[in-house]
PDB file of N, CA, C and O in Angstrom:
ATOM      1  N   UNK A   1       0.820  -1.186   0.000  1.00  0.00           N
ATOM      2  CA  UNK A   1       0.000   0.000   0.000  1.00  0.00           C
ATOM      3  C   UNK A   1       0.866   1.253   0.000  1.00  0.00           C
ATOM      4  O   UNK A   1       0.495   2.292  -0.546  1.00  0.00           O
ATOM      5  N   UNK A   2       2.293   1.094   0.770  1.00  0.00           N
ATOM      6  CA  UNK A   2       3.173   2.239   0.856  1.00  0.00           C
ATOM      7  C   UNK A   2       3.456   2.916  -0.342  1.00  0.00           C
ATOM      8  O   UNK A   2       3.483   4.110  -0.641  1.00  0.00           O
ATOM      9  N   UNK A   3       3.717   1.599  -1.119  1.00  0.00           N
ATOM     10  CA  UNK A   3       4.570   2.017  -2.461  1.00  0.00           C
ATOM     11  C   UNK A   3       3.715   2.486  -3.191  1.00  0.00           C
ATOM     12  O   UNK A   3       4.341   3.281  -3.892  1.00  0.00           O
ATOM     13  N   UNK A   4       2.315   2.518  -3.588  1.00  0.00           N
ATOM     14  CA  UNK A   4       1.433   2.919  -4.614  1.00  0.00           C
ATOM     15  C   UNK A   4       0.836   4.436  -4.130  1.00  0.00           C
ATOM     16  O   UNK A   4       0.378   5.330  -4.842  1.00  0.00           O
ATOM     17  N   UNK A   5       1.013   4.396  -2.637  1.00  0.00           N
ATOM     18  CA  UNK A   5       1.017   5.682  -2.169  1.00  0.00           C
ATOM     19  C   UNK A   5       2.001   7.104  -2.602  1.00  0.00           C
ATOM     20  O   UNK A   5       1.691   8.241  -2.958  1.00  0.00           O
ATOM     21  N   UNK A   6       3.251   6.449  -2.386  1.00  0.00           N
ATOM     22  CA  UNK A   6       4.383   7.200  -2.563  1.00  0.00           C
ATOM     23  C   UNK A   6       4.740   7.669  -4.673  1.00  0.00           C
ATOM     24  O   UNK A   6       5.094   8.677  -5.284  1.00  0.00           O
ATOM     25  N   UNK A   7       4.347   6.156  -5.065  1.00  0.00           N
ATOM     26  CA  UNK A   7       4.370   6.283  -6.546  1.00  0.00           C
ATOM     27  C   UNK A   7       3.044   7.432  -7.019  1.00  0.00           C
ATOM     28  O   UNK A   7       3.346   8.191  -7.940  1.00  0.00           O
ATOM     29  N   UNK A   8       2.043   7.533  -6.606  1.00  0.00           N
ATOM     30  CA  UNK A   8       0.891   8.468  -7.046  1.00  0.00           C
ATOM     31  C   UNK A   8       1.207   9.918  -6.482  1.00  0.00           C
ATOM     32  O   UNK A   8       0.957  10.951  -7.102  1.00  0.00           O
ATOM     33  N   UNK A   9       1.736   9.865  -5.339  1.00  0.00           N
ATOM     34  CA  UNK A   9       2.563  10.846  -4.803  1.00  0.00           C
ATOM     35  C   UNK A   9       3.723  11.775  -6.380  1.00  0.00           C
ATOM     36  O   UNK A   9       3.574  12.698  -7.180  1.00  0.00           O
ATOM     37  N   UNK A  10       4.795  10.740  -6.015  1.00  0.00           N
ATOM     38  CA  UNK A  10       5.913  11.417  -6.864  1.00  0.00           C
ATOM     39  C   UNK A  10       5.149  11.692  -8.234  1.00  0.00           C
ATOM     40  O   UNK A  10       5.282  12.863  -8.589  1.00  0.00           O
ATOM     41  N   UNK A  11       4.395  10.923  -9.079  1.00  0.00           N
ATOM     42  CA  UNK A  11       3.886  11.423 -10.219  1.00  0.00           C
ATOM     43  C   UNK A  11       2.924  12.804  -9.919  1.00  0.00           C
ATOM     44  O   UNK A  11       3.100  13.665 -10.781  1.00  0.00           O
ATOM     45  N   UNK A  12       2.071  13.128  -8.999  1.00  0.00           N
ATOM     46  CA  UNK A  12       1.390  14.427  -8.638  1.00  0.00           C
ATOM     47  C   UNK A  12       2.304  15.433  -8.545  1.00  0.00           C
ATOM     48  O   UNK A  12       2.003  16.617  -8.698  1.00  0.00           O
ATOM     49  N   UNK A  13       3.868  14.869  -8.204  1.00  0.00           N
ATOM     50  CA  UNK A  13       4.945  16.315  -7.617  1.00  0.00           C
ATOM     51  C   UNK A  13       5.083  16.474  -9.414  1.00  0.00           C
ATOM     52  O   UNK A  13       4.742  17.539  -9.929  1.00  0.00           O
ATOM     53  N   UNK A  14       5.570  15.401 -10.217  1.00  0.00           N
ATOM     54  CA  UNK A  14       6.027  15.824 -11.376  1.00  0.00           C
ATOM     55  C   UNK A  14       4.818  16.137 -12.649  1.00  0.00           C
ATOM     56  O   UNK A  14       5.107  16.597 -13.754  1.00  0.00           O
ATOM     57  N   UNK A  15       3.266  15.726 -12.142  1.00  0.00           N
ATOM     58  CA  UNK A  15       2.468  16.174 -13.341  1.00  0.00           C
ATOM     59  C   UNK A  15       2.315  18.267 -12.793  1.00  0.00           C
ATOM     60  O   UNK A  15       1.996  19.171 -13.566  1.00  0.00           O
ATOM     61  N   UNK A  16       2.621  18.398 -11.499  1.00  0.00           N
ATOM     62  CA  UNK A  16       2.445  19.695 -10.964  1.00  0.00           C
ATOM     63  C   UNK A  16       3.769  20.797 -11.947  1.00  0.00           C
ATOM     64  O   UNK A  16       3.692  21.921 -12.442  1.00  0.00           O
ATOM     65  N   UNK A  17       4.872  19.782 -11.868  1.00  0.00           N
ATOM     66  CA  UNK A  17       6.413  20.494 -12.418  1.00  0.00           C
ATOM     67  C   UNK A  17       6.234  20.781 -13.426  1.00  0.00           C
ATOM     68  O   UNK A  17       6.703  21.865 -13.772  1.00  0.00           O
ATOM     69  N   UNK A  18       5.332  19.827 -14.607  1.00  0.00           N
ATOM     70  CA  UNK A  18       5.378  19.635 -16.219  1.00  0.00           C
ATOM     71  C   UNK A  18       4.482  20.822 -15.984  1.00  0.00           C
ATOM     72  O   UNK A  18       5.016  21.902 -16.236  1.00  0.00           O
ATOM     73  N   UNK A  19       3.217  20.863 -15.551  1.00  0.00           N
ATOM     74  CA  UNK A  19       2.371  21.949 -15.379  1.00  0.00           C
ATOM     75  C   UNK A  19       2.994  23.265 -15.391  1.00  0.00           C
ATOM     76  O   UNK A  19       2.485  24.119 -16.116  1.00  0.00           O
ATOM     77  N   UNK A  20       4.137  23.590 -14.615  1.00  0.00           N
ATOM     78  CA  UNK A  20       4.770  25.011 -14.262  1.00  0.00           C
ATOM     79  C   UNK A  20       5.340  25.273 -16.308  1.00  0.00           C
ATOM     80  O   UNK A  20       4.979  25.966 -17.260  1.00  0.00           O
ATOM     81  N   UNK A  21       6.338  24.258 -16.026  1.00  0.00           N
ATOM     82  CA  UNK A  21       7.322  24.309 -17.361  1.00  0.00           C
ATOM     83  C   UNK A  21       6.300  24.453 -18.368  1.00  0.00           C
ATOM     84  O   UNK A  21       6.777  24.919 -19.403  1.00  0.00           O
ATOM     85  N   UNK A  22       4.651  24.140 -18.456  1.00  0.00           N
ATOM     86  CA  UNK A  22       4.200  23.866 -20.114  1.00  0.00           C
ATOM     87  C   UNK A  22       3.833  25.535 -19.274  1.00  0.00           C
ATOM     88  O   UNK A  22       4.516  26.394 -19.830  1.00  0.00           O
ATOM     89  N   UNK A  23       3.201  25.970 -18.448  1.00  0.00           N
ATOM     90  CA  UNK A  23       2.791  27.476 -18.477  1.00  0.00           C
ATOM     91  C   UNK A  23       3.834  28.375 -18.635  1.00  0.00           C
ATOM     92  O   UNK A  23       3.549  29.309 -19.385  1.00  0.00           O
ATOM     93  N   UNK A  24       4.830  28.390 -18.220  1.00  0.00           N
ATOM     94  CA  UNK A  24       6.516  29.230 -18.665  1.00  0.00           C
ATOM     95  C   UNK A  24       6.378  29.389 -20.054  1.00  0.00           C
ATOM     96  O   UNK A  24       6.210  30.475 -20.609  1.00  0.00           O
ATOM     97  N   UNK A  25       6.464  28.093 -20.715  1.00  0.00           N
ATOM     98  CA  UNK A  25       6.685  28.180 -22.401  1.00  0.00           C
ATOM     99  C   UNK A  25       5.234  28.812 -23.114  1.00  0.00           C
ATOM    100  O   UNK A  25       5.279  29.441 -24.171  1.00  0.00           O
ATOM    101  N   UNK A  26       4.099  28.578 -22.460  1.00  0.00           N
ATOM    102  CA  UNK A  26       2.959  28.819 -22.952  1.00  0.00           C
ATOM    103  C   UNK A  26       3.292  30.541 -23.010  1.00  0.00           C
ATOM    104  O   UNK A  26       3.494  31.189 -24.037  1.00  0.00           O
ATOM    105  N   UNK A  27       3.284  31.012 -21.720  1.00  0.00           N
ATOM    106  CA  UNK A  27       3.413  32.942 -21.799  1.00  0.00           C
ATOM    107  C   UNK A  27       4.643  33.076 -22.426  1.00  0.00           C
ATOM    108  O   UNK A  27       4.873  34.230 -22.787  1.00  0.00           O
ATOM    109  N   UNK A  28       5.727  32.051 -22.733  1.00  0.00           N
ATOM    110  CA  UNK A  28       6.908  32.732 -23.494  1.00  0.00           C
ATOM    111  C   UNK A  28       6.396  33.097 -24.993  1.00  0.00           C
ATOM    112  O   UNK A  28       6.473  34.128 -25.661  1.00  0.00           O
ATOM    113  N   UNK A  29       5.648  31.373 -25.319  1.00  0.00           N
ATOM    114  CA  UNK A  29       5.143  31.984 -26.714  1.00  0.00           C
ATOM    115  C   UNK A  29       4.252  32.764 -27.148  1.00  0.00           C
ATOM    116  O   UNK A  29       3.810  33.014 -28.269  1.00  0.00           O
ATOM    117  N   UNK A  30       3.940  33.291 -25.624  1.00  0.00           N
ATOM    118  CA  UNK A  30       2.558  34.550 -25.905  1.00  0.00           C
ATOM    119  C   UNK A  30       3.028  35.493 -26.517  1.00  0.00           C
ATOM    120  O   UNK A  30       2.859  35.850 -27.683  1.00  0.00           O
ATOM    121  N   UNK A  31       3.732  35.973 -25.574  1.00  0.00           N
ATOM    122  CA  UNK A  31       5.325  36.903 -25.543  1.00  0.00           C
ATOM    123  C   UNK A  31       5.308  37.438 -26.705  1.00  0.00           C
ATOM    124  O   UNK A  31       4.948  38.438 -27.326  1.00  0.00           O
ATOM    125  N   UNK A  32       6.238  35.614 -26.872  1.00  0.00           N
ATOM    126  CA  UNK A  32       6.569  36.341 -28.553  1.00  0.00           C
ATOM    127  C   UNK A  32       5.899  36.630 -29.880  1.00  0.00           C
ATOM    128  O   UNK A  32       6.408  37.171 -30.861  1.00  0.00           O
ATOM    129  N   UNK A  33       4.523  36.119 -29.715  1.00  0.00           N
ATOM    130  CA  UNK A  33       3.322  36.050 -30.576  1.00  0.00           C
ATOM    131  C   UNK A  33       3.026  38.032 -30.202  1.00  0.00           C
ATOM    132  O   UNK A  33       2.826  38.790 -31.152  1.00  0.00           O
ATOM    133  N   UNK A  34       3.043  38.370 -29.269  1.00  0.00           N
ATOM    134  CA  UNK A  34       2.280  39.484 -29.403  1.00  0.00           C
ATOM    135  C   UNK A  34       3.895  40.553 -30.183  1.00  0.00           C
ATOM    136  O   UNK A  34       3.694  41.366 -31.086  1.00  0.00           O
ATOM    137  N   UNK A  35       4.816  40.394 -29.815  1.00  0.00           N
ATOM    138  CA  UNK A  35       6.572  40.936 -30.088  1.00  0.00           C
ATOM    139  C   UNK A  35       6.061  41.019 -31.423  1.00  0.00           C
ATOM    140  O   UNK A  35       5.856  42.114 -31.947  1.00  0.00           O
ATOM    141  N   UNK A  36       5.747  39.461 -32.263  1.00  0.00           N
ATOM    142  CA  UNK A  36       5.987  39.410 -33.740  1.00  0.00           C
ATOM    143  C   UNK A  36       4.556  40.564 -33.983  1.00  0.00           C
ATOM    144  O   UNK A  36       4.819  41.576 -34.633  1.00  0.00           O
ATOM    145  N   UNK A  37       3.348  40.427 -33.556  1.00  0.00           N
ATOM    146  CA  UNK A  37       2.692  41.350 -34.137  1.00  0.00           C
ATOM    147  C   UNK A  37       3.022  43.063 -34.104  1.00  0.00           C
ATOM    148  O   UNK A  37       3.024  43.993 -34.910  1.00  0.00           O
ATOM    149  N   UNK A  38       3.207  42.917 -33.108  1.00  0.00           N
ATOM    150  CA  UNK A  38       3.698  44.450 -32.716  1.00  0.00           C
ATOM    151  C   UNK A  38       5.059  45.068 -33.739  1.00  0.00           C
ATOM    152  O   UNK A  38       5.451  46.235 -33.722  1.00  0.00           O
ATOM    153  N   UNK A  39       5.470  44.261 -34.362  1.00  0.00           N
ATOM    154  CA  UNK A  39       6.564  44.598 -35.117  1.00  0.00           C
ATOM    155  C   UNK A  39       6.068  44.704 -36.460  1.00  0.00           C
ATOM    156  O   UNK A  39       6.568  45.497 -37.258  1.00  0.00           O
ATOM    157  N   UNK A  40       4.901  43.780 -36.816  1.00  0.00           N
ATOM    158  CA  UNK A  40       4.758  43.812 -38.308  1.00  0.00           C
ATOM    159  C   UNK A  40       3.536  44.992 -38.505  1.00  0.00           C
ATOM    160  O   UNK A  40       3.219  45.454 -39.601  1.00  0.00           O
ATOM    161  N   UNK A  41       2.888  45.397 -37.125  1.00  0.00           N
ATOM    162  CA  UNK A  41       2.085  46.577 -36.938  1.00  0.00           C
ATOM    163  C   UNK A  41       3.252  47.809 -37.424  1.00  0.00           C
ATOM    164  O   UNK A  41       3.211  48.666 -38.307  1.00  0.00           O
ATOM    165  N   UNK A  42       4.173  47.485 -36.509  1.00  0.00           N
ATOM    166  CA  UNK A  42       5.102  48.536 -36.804  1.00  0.00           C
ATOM    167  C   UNK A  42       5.280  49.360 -37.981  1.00  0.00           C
ATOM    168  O   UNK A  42       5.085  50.549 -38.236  1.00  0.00           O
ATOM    169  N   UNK A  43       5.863  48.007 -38.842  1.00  0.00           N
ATOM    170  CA  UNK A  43       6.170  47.614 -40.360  1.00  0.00           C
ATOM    171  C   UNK A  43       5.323  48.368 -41.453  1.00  0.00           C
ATOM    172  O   UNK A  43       5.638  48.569 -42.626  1.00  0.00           O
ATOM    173  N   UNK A  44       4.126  48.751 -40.765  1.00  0.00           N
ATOM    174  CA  UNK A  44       2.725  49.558 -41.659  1.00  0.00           C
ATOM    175  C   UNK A  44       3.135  50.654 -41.837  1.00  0.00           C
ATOM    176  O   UNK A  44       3.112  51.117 -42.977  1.00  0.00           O
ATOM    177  N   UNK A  45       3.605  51.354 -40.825  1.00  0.00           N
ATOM    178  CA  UNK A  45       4.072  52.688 -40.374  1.00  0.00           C
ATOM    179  C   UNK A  45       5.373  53.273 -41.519  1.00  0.00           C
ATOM    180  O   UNK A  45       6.502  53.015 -41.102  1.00  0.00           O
ATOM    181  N   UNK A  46       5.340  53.787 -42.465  1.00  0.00           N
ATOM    182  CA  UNK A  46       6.499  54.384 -43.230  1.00  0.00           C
ATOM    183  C   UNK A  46       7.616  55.056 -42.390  1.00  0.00           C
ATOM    184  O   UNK A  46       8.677  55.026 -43.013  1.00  0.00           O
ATOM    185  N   UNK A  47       7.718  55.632 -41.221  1.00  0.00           N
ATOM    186  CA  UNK A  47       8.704  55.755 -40.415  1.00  0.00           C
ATOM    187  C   UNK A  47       9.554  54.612 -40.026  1.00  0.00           C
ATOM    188  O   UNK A  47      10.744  54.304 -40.095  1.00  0.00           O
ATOM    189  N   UNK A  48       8.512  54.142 -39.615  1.00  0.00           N
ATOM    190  CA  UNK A  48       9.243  52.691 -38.802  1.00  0.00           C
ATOM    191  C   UNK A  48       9.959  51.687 -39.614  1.00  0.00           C
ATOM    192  O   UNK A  48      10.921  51.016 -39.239  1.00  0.00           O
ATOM    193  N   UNK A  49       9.322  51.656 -40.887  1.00  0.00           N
ATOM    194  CA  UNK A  49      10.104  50.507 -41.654  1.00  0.00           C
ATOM    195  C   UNK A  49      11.633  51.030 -42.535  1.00  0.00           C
ATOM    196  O   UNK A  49      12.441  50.292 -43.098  1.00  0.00           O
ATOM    197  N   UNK A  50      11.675  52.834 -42.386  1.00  0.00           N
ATOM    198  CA  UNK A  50      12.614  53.222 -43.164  1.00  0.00           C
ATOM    199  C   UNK A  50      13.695  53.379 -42.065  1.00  0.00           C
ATOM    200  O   UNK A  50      14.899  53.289 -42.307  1.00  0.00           O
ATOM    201  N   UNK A  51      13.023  53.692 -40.487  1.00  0.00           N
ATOM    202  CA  UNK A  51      14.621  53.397 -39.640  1.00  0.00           C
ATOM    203  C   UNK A  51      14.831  52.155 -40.081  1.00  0.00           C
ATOM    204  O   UNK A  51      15.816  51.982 -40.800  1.00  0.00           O
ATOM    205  N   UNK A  52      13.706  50.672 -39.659  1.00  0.00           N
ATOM    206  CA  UNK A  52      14.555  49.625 -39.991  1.00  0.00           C
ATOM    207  C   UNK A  52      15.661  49.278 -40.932  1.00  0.00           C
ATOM    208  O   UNK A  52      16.734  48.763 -40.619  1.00  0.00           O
ATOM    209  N   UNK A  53      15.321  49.573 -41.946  1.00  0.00           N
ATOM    210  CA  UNK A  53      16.230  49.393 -43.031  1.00  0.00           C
ATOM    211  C   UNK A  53      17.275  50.190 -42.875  1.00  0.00           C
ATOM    212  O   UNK A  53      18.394  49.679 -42.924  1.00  0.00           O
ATOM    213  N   UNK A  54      17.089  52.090 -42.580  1.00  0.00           N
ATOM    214  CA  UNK A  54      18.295  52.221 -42.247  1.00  0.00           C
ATOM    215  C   UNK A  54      19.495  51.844 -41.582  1.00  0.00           C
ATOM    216  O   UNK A  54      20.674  51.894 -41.934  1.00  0.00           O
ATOM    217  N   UNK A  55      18.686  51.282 -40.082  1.00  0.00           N
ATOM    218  CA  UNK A  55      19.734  50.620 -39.135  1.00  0.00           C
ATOM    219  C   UNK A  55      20.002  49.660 -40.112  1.00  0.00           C
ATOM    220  O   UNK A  55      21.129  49.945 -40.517  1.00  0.00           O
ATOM    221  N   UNK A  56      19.567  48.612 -40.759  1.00  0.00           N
ATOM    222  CA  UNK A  56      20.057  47.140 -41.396  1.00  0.00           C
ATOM    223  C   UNK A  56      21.298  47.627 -42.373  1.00  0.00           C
ATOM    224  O   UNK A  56      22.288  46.908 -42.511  1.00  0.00           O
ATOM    225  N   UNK A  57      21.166  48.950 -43.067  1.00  0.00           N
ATOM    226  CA  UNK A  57      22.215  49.367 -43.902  1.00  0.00           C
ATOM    227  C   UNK A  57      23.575  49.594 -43.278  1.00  0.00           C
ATOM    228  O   UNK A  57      24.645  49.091 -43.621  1.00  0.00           O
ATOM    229  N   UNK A  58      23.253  50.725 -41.975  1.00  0.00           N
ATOM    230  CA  UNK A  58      24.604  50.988 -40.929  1.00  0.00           C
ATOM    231  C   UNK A  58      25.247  49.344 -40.758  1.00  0.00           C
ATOM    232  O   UNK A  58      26.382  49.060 -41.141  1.00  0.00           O
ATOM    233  N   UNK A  59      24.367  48.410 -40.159  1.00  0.00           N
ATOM    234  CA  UNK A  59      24.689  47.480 -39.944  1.00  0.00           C
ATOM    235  C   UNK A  59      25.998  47.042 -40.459  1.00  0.00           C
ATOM    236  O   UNK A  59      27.097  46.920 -39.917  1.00  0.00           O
ATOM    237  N   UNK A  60      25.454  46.786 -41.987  1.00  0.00           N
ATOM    238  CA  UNK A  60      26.149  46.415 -43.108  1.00  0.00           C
ATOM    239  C   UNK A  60      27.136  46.975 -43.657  1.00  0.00           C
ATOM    240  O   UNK A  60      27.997  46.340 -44.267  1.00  0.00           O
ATOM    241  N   UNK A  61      27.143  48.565 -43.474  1.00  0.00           N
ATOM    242  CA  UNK A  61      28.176  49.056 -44.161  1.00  0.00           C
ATOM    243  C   UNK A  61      29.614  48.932 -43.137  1.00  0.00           C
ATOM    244  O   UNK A  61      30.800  49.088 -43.427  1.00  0.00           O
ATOM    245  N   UNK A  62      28.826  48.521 -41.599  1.00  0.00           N
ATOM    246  CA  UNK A  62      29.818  48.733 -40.524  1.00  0.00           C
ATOM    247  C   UNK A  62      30.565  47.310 -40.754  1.00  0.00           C
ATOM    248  O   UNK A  62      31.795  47.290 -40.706  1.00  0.00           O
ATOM    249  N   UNK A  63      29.957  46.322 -40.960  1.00  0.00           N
ATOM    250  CA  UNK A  63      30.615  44.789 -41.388  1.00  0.00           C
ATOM    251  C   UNK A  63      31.415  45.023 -42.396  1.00  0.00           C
ATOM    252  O   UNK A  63      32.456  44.379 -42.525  1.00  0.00           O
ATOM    253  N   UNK A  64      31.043  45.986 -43.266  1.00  0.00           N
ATOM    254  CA  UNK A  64      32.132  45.985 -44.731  1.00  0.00           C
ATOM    255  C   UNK A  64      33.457  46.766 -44.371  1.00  0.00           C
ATOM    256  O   UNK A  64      34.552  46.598 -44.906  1.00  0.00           O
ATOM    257  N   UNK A  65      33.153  47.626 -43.389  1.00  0.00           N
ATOM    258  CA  UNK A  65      34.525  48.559 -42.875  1.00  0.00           C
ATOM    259  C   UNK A  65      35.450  47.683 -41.950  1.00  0.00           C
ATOM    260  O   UNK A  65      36.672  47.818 -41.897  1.00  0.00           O
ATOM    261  N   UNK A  66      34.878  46.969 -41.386  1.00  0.00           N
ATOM    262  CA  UNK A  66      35.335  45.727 -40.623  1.00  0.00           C
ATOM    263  C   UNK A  66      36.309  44.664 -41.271  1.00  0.00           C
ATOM    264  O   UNK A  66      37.446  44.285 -40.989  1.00  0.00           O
ATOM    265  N   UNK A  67      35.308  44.307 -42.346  1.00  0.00           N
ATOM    266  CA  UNK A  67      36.411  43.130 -42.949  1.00  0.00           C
ATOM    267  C   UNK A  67      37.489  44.181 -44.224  1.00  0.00           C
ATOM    268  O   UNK A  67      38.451  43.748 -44.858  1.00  0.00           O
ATOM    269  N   UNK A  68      37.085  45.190 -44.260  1.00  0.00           N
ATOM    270  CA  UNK A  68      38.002  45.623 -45.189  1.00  0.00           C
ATOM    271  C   UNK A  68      39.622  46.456 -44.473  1.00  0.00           C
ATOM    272  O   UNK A  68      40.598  46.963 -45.027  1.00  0.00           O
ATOM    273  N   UNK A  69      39.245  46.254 -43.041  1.00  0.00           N
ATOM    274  CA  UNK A  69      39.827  46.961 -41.919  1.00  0.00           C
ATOM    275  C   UNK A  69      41.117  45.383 -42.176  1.00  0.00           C
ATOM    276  O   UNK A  69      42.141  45.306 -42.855  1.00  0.00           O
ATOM    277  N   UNK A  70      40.504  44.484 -41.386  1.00  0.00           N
ATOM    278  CA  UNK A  70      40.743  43.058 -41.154  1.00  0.00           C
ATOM    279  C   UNK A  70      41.692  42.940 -42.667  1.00  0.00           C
ATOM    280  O   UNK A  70      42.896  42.947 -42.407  1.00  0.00           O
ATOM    281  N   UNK A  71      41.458  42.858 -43.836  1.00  0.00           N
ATOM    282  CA  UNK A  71      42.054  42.875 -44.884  1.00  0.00           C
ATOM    283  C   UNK A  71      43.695  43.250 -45.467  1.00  0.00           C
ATOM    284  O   UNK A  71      44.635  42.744 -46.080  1.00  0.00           O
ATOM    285  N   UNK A  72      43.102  44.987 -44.531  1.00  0.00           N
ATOM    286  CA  UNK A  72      44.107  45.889 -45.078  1.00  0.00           C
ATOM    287  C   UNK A  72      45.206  45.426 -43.969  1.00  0.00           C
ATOM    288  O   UNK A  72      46.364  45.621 -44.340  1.00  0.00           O
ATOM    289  N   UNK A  73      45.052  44.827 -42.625  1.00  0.00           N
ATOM    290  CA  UNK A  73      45.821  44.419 -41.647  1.00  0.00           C
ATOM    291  C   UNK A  73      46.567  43.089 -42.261  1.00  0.00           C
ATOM    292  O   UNK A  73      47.797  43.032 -42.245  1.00  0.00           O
ATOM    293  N   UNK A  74      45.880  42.168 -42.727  1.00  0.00           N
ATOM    294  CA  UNK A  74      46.514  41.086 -43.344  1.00  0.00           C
ATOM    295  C   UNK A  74      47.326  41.157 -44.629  1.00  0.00           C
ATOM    296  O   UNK A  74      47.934  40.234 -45.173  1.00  0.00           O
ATOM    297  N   UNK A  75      47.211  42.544 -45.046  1.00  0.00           N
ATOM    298  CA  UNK A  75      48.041  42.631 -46.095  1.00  0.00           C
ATOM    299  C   UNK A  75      49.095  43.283 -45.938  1.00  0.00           C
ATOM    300  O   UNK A  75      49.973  42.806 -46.656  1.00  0.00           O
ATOM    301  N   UNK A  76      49.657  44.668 -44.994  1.00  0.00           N
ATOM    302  CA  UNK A  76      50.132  44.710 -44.171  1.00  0.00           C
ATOM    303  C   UNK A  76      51.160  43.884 -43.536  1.00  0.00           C
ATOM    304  O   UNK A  76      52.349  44.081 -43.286  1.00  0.00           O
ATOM    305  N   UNK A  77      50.294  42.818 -43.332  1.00  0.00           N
ATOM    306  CA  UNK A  77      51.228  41.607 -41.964  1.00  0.00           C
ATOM    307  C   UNK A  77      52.333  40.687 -43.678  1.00  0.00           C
ATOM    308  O   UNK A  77      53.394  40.069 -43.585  1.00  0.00           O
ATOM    309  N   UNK A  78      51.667  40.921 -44.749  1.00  0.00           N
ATOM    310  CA  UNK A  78      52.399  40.138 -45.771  1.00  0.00           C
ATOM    311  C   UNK A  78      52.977  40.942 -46.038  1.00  0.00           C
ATOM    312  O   UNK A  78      54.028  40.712 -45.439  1.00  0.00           O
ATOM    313  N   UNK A  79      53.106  41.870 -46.577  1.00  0.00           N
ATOM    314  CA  UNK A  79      53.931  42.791 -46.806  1.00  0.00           C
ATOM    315  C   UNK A  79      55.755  43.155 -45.923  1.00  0.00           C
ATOM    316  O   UNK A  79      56.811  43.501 -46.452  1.00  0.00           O
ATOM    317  N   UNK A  80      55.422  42.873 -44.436  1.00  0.00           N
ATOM    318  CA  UNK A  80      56.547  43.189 -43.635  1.00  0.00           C
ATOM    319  C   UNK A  80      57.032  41.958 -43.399  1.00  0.00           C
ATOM    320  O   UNK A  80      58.155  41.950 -42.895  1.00  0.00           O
ATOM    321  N   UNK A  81      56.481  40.805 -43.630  1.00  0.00           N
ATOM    322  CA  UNK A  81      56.935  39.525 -43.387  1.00  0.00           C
ATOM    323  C   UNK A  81      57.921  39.270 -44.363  1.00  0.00           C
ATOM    324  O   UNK A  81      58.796  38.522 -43.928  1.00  0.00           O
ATOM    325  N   UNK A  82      58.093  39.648 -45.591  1.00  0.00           N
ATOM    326  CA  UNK A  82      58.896  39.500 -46.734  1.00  0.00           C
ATOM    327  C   UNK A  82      60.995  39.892 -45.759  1.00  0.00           C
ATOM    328  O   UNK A  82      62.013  39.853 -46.450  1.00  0.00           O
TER     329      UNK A  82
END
């Protein structure tokens, strides 16, 4: 009788745990369900979508100064190695 006690037991502690963890993920994906709308609301807005893109351009032009930075250093490093 102990053991079927204790076994209905430990499964109540862990159907309670799964319970916490599926509500965590449930409001995470609320979260992010309302994030994604709120962004593509955004997206309507002609302001909003021309910063985006602007920032995405800075982004990009800052990666190109980067590797062309990175470049001019490696050519440089061949150059004095001779």
């Amino acid at each position: 009788m102990g053991f079927f006690k204790k076994a209905f037991g430990d499964m109540k502690k862990s159907a309670k745990a799964q319970h916490e963890v599926d509500k965590a993920n449930f409001d995470a994906v609320k979260a992010e369900s309302k994030a994604n709308w709120e962004e593509a609301k955004a997206m309507g807005r002609p302001e909003s979508r021309e910063a985006l893109m602007q920032r995405e351009r800075d982004e990009a032009i800052a990666a190109a100064n980067k590797r062309t930075a990175e470049a001019q250093e490696r050519i440089d490093a061949a150059k004095n190695s001779k």
